[in-house]
PDB file of C-alpha atoms in Angstrom:
ATOM      1  CA  MET A  23     132.503  42.692  41.974  1.00 73.00           C
ATOM      2  CA  GLU A  24     134.559  45.899  42.026  1.00 83.00           C
ATOM      3  CA  PHE A  25     137.475  46.619  44.313  1.00 85.00           C
ATOM      4  CA  ASN A  26     139.424  49.779  45.083  1.00 87.00           C
ATOM      5  CA  ARG A  27     142.424  49.847  42.759  1.00 91.00           C
ATOM      6  CA  PRO A  28     145.658  50.923  44.502  1.00 91.00           C
ATOM      7  CA  ALA A  29     147.194  54.225  43.437  1.00 92.00           C
ATOM      8  CA  ASN A  30     150.361  54.082  41.335  1.00 94.00           C
ATOM      9  CA  LEU A  31     153.728  53.989  43.101  1.00 93.00           C
ATOM     10  CA  LYS A  32     154.874  57.561  43.749  1.00 93.00           C
ATOM     11  CA  LEU A  33     158.609  58.027  43.275  1.00 91.00           C
ATOM     12  CA  ILE A  34     158.701  61.572  44.658  1.00 91.00           C
ATOM     13  CA  GLY A  35     158.583  62.787  48.239  1.00 90.00           C
ATOM     14  CA  ASN A  36     159.090  60.146  50.941  1.00 91.00           C
ATOM     15  CA  ILE A  37     159.770  57.183  48.646  1.00 92.00           C
ATOM     16  CA  ASN A  38     160.168  54.778  51.566  1.00 92.00           C
ATOM     17  CA  GLU A  39     156.705  55.532  52.965  1.00 93.00           C
ATOM     18  CA  ASN A  40     155.174  55.628  49.469  1.00 93.00           C
ATOM     19  CA  PHE A  41     156.565  52.150  48.745  1.00 93.00           C
ATOM     20  CA  LYS A  42     155.342  50.680  52.048  1.00 94.00           C
ATOM     21  CA  LYS A  43     151.846  52.046  51.442  1.00 95.00           C
ATOM     22  CA  PHE A  44     151.843  50.879  47.803  1.00 95.00           C
ATOM     23  CA  LYS A  45     152.997  47.364  48.736  1.00 95.00           C
ATOM     24  CA  GLN A  46     150.340  47.015  51.438  1.00 95.00           C
ATOM     25  CA  GLU A  47     147.583  48.226  49.107  1.00 95.00           C
ATOM     26  CA  VAL A  48     148.710  45.860  46.316  1.00 94.00           C
ATOM     27  CA  GLU A  49     148.821  42.881  48.687  1.00 95.00           C
ATOM     28  CA  VAL A  50     145.258  43.628  49.866  1.00 94.00           C
ATOM     29  CA  TYR A  51     144.122  44.132  46.258  1.00 94.00           C
ATOM     30  CA  PHE A  52     145.722  40.854  45.131  1.00 94.00           C
ATOM     31  CA  LEU A  53     144.007  39.012  47.984  1.00 93.00           C
ATOM     32  CA  ALA A  54     140.618  40.592  47.265  1.00 93.00           C
ATOM     33  CA  THR A  55     140.836  39.875  43.528  1.00 92.00           C
ATOM     34  CA  GLU A  56     142.269  36.360  44.078  1.00 92.00           C
ATOM     35  CA  THR A  57     145.270  37.281  41.938  1.00 91.00           C
ATOM     36  CA  HIS A  58     147.454  34.799  43.867  1.00 89.00           C
ATOM     37  CA  GLN A  59     145.470  31.979  42.249  1.00 93.00           C
ATOM     38  CA  LYS A  60     146.197  33.264  38.748  1.00 93.00           C
ATOM     39  CA  PRO A  61     149.220  32.211  36.645  1.00 93.00           C
ATOM     40  CA  LYS A  62     152.540  33.926  37.423  1.00 94.00           C
ATOM     41  CA  GLU A  63     152.415  35.942  34.182  1.00 94.00           C
ATOM     42  CA  VAL A  64     149.023  37.422  35.132  1.00 94.00           C
ATOM     43  CA  GLN A  65     150.259  38.323  38.617  1.00 94.00           C
ATOM     44  CA  VAL A  66     153.334  40.088  37.207  1.00 93.00           C
ATOM     45  CA  ALA A  67     151.273  41.892  34.560  1.00 94.00           C
ATOM     46  CA  ARG A  68     148.821  43.179  37.174  1.00 94.00           C
ATOM     47  CA  LEU A  69     151.645  44.393  39.412  1.00 94.00           C
ATOM     48  CA  LEU A  70     153.381  46.145  36.506  1.00 94.00           C
ATOM     49  CA  ASN A  71     150.067  47.743  35.556  1.00 95.00           C
ATOM     50  CA  LEU A  72     149.547  48.971  39.114  1.00 94.00           C
ATOM     51  CA  LEU A  73     153.073  50.451  39.246  1.00 94.00           C
ATOM     52  CA  GLY A  74     152.100  53.148  36.765  1.00 93.00           C
ATOM     53  CA  PRO A  75     154.321  54.787  34.145  1.00 93.00           C
ATOM     54  CA  ASP A  76     157.106  55.938  36.499  1.00 92.00           C
ATOM     55  CA  GLY A  77     157.199  52.602  38.314  1.00 92.00           C
ATOM     56  CA  LEU A  78     157.320  50.747  35.005  1.00 92.00           C
ATOM     57  CA  LYS A  79     160.302  52.863  33.897  1.00 93.00           C
ATOM     58  CA  LEU A  80     162.001  51.968  37.175  1.00 92.00           C
ATOM     59  CA  PHE A  81     161.175  48.271  36.701  1.00 92.00           C
ATOM     60  CA  ASN A  82     162.797  48.342  33.264  1.00 91.00           C
ATOM     61  CA  THR A  83     166.115  49.307  34.902  1.00 91.00           C
ATOM     62  CA  PHE A  84     166.143  46.156  37.068  1.00 89.00           C
ATOM     63  CA  LYS A  85     168.135  43.135  35.931  1.00 88.00           C
ATOM     64  CA  ILE A  86     165.553  40.406  36.626  1.00 86.00           C
ATOM     65  CA  GLU A  87     165.879  37.057  34.834  1.00 86.00           C
ATOM     66  CA  ASP A  88     162.548  35.497  35.814  1.00 88.00           C
ATOM     67  CA  ALA A  89     160.199  38.173  37.144  1.00 90.00           C
ATOM     68  CA  THR A  90     157.779  37.226  39.902  1.00 92.00           C
ATOM     69  CA  VAL A  91     155.758  39.432  42.217  1.00 93.00           C
ATOM     70  CA  LYS A  92     158.226  38.590  45.004  1.00 93.00           C
ATOM     71  CA  THR A  93     161.356  39.496  42.994  1.00 93.00           C
ATOM     72  CA  ILE A  94     159.786  42.721  41.738  1.00 93.00           C
ATOM     73  CA  PHE A  95     158.879  43.757  45.298  1.00 93.00           C
ATOM     74  CA  GLU A  96     162.432  42.877  46.458  1.00 92.00           C
ATOM     75  CA  CYS A  97     163.966  45.100  43.763  1.00 91.00           C
ATOM     76  CA  LEU A  98     161.543  47.919  44.518  1.00 92.00           C
ATOM     77  CA  GLU A  99     162.325  47.633  48.233  1.00 91.00           C
ATOM     78  CA  GLU A 100     166.065  47.748  47.546  1.00 89.00           C
ATOM     79  CA  TYR A 101     165.535  50.938  45.526  1.00 90.00           C
ATOM     80  CA  CYS A 102     163.023  52.655  47.840  1.00 89.00           C
ATOM     81  CA  VAL A 103     164.076  51.722  51.375  1.00 85.00           C
ATOM     82  CA  PRO A 104     167.094  53.600  52.773  1.00 82.00           C
ATOM     83  CA  LYS A 105     170.256  51.631  53.493  1.00 73.00           C
ATOM     84  CA  LYS A 106     171.611  51.027  56.979  1.00 66.00           C
ATOM     85  CA  ASN A 107     175.095  52.448  57.438  1.00 59.00           C
ATOM     86  CA  VAL A 108     178.065  51.290  59.483  1.00 56.00           C
ATOM     87  CA  ILE A 109     179.614  53.857  61.800  1.00 55.00           C
ATOM     88  CA  ALA A 110     183.186  53.580  63.033  1.00 52.00           C
ATOM     89  CA  VAL A 111     184.418  55.720  65.890  1.00 48.00           C
ATOM     90  CA  LYS A 112     187.820  55.620  67.592  1.00 51.00           C
ATOM     91  CA  THR A 113     187.805  54.956  71.316  1.00 50.00           C
ATOM     92  CA  ASN A 114     190.019  53.284  73.886  1.00 54.00           C
ATOM     93  CA  LEU A 115     188.259  50.283  75.436  1.00 50.00           C
ATOM     94  CA  SER A 116     191.308  48.863  77.185  1.00 53.00           C
ATOM     95  CA  ASP A 117     190.359  50.377  80.551  1.00 53.00           C
ATOM     96  CA  LYS A 118     188.296  47.561  82.129  1.00 48.00           C
ATOM     97  CA  LYS A 119     186.922  49.816  84.877  1.00 50.00           C
ATOM     98  CA  LYS A 120     185.078  52.085  82.436  1.00 51.00           C
ATOM     99  CA  SER A 121     181.326  51.740  82.451  1.00 54.00           C
ATOM    100  CA  ILE A 122     179.776  51.035  79.057  1.00 53.00           C
ATOM    101  CA  LYS A 123     177.182  53.832  79.395  1.00 54.00           C
ATOM    102  CA  PRO A 124     179.649  56.771  79.313  1.00 60.00           C
ATOM    103  CA  VAL A 125     181.562  55.051  76.497  1.00 57.00           C
ATOM    104  CA  ALA A 126     178.366  54.577  74.483  1.00 58.00           C
ATOM    105  CA  LEU A 127     177.344  58.198  75.057  1.00 57.00           C
ATOM    106  CA  ASP A 128     180.813  59.381  74.062  1.00 61.00           C
ATOM    107  CA  LEU A 129     180.644  57.266  70.890  1.00 58.00           C
ATOM    108  CA  ALA A 130     177.217  58.648  70.008  1.00 58.00           C
ATOM    109  CA  LEU A 131     178.394  62.245  70.407  1.00 56.00           C
ATOM    110  CA  LYS A 132     181.581  61.635  68.399  1.00 57.00           C
ATOM    111  CA  SER A 133     179.731  59.845  65.621  1.00 54.00           C
ATOM    112  CA  ALA A 134     177.213  62.661  65.291  1.00 50.00           C
ATOM    113  CA  PHE A 135     180.020  64.977  64.178  1.00 44.00           C
ATOM    114  CA  SER A 136     182.547  62.673  62.522  1.00 46.00           C
ATOM    115  CA  VAL A 137     180.729  60.239  60.238  1.00 44.00           C
ATOM    116  CA  ILE A 138     180.456  60.743  56.500  1.00 42.00           C
ATOM    117  CA  LEU A 139     177.459  59.026  54.951  1.00 42.00           C
ATOM    118  CA  ILE A 140     176.888  58.990  51.219  1.00 41.00           C
ATOM    119  CA  CYS A 141     173.741  56.947  50.767  1.00 38.00           C
ATOM    120  CA  SER A 142     173.195  57.358  47.030  1.00 36.00           C
ATOM    121  CA  ASN A 143     176.071  55.026  46.159  1.00 37.00           C
ATOM    122  CA  VAL A 144     176.234  53.326  49.569  1.00 37.00           C
ATOM    123  CA  LEU A 145     179.781  54.572  49.890  1.00 39.00           C
ATOM    124  CA  ILE A 146     181.188  54.755  53.385  1.00 43.00           C
ATOM    125  CA  ILE A 147     184.615  56.234  53.828  1.00 43.00           C
ATOM    126  CA  LEU A 148     185.888  53.888  56.490  1.00 47.00           C
ATOM    127  CA  TYR A 149     189.063  52.208  55.277  1.00 47.00           C
ATOM    128  CA  SER A 150     191.545  54.946  56.192  1.00 45.00           C
ATOM    129  CA  VAL A 151     190.006  55.381  59.641  1.00 47.00           C
ATOM    130  CA  LEU A 152     190.208  51.664  60.448  1.00 46.00           C
ATOM    131  CA  MET A 153     193.729  51.334  59.097  1.00 51.00           C
ATOM    132  CA  SER A 154     194.973  54.101  61.405  1.00 51.00           C
ATOM    133  CA  MET A 155     193.630  52.382  64.551  1.00 50.00           C
ATOM    134  CA  THR A 156     194.999  49.535  66.590  1.00 49.00           C
ATOM    135  CA  SER A 157     192.786  46.501  67.108  1.00 49.00           C
ATOM    136  CA  ASN A 158     191.674  47.455  70.633  1.00 49.00           C
ATOM    137  CA  GLU A 159     190.819  51.054  69.707  1.00 49.00           C
ATOM    138  CA  TRP A 160     187.964  50.571  67.284  1.00 48.00           C
ATOM    139  CA  PHE A 161     184.369  49.892  67.969  1.00 51.00           C
ATOM    140  CA  LEU A 162     181.657  49.291  65.361  1.00 48.00           C
ATOM    141  CA  LEU A 163     178.051  50.318  65.800  1.00 39.00           C
ATOM    142  CA  PHE A 164     175.411  48.838  63.522  1.00 36.00           C
TER     143      PHE A 164
END
């Protein structure tokens, strides 16, 4: 019986969406071909084959001791899915009569102009900002 083989992982364009689509197609393919019932080595070999040449080059950069389909997908997800960043904005929350809605709106507007995000190295310049604030003046948004 023949099944539709998933396309190779595309590492150009929207890598996040490409990875999600690739992972879903591989999971369906593995289920249809009963790959989950095969030995671990066969499962890994099939996944590496489906990655294609660019995906295999990427896999070779990972530091994986004992490769499984799960660990390979975890490493690929870490590489392909964007990181969540922490945003710190200075505000004075000591006034108990303030409503949270105007404060939240104010924080959102300030953060839109004052946050530096460098996603490639997951570097957030936050230390100097936090060190200049008193404990009741900072507010973290996740």
